[in-house]
C-alpha positions as a printed Julia matrix, in Angstrom:
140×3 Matrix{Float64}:
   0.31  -36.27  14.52
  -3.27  -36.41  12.89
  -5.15  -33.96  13.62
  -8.9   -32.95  12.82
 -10.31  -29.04  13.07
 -14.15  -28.1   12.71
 -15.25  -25.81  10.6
 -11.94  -25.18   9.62
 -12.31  -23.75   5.75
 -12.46  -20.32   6.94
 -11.73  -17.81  10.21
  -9.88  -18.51  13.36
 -10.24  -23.1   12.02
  -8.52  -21.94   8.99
  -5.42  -20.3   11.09
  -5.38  -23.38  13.51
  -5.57  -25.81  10.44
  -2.35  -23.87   8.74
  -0.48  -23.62  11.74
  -0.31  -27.54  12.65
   0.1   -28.03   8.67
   3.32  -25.74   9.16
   4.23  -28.2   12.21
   4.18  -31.18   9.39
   0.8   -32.33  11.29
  -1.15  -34.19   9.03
  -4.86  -32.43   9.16
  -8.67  -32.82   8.51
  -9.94  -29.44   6.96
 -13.6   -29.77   7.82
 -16.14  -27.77   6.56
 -19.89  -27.95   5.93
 -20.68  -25.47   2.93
 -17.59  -24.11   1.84
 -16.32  -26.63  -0.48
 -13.56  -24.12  -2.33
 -12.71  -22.58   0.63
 -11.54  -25.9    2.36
  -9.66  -27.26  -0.5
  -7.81  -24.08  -0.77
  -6.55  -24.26   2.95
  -5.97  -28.11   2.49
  -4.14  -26.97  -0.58
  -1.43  -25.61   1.55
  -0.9   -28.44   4.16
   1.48  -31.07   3.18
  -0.56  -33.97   4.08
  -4.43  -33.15   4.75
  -7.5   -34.46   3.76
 -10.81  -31.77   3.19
 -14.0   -33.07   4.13
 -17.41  -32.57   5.09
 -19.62  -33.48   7.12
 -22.71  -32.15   9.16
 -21.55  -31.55  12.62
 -25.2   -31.77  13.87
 -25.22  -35.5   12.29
 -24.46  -38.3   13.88
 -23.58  -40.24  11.34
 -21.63  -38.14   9.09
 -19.26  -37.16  12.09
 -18.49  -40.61  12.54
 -18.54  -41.41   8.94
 -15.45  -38.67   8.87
 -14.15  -40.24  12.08
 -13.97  -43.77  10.77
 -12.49  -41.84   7.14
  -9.63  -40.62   8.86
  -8.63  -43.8   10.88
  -8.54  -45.83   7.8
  -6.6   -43.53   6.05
  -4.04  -42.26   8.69
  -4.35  -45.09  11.6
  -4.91  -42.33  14.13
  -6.35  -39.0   15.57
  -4.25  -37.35  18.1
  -5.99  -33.89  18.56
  -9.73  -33.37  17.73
 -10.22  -29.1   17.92
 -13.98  -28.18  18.24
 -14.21  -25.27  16.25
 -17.22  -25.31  14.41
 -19.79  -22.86  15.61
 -22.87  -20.51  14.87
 -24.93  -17.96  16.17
 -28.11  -15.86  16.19
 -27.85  -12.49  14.85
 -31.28  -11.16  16.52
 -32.71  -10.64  20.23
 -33.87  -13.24  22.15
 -37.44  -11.99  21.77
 -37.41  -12.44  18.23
 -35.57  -15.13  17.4
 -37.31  -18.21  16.28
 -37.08  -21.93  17.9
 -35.66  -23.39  15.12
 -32.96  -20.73  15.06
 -32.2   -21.42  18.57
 -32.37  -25.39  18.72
 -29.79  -24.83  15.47
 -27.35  -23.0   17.84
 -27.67  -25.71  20.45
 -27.29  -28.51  17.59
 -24.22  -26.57  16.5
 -22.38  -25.33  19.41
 -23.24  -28.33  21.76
 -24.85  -31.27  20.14
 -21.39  -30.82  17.32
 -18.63  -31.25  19.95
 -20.81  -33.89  21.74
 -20.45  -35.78  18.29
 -17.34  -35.36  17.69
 -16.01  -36.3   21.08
 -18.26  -39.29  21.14
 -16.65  -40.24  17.78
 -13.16  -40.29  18.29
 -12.9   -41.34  22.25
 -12.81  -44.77  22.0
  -9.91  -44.47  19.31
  -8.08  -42.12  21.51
  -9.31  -44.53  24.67
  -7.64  -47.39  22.67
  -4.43  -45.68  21.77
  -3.75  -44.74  24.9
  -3.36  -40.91  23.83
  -5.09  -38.13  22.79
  -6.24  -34.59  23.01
  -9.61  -32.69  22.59
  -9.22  -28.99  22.6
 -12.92  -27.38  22.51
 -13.35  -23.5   20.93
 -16.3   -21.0   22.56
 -17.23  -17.42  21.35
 -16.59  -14.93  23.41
 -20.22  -13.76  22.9
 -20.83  -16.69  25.61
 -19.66  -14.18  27.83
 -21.05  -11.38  26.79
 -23.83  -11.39  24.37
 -25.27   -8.59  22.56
C-alpha cells in the first residue's frame, strides 16, 4: 500500500507516517521546511520516500504526485495533514495571515485531492482521509 501524509516530518503526520511504516506501507514523508526532521522519520520506514513540496502550489503537489506514481505505480491513501494557524485575534490579524490559513488548510487538500483522483479514479481504489484542528471547533 503507498501511502502519502502532509506535513508529516513532525506532530500528529509524524505518528501517522510511523504507524503505516510499522504496517510495511510504503510512505511519502512530506514536509515543507523541515528537511532533517523528515528524513529522520523516513529514516525509520522500510520503504519511504521524503519530499517536499508547497502544499499551497499547484504544481509542486502534483510534481510530488506524478514522483510517487513513477516510482511506486500507485497511491492508495492520500492523509491531509498539513495545516496552520493564526496565533492572534481576529481583529488583529493581517489579510495575508488569513488568506495563508485558507491556502493551507483548504486550498492544500483541494490540491492534493485534485492530484491524485484521477490515479485513484483509474485504479479503481483509493482512500483520502482529511485531518482538521480541533480549534475549528472551538477557537480561541
Amino acid at each position: 500500500m503507498v501511502c502519502i501524509i502532509t506535513g508529516s516530518s513532525r506532530g500528529l503526520g509524524k505518528s501517522i507516517a510511523l504507524a503505516f511504516g510499522k504496517k510495511d506501507c510504503k510512505v511519502v514523508v512530506h514536509y515543507l521546511e523541515s528537511e532533517t526532521d523528515a528524513e529522520e522519520v523516513a529514516s525509520q520506514i522500510n520503504e519511504s520516500l521524503s519530499i517536499q513540496a508547497d502544499v499551497r502550489n499547484t504544481g509542486q503537489v502534483k510534481a510530488l504526485v506524478d514522483h510517487v506514481v513513477n516510482t511506486w505505480g500507485r497511491i492508495d491513501v492520500l492523509i491531509n495533514n498539513a495545516g496552520t494557524t493564526m496565533e492572534s485575534l481576529m481583529i488583529k490579524t493581517s489579510e495575508e495571515a488569513f488568506s495563508n490559513v485558507i491556502d493551507v488548510n483548504l486550498k492544500g487538500p483541494f490540491n492534493f485531492i485534485r492530484a491524485v483522483s484521477p490515479h485513484m479514479i483509474k485504479q479503481k481504489s483509493g482512500h483520502i482521509i482529511n485531518i482538521s484542528s480541533y480549534a475549528g471547533i472551538k477557537g480561541k
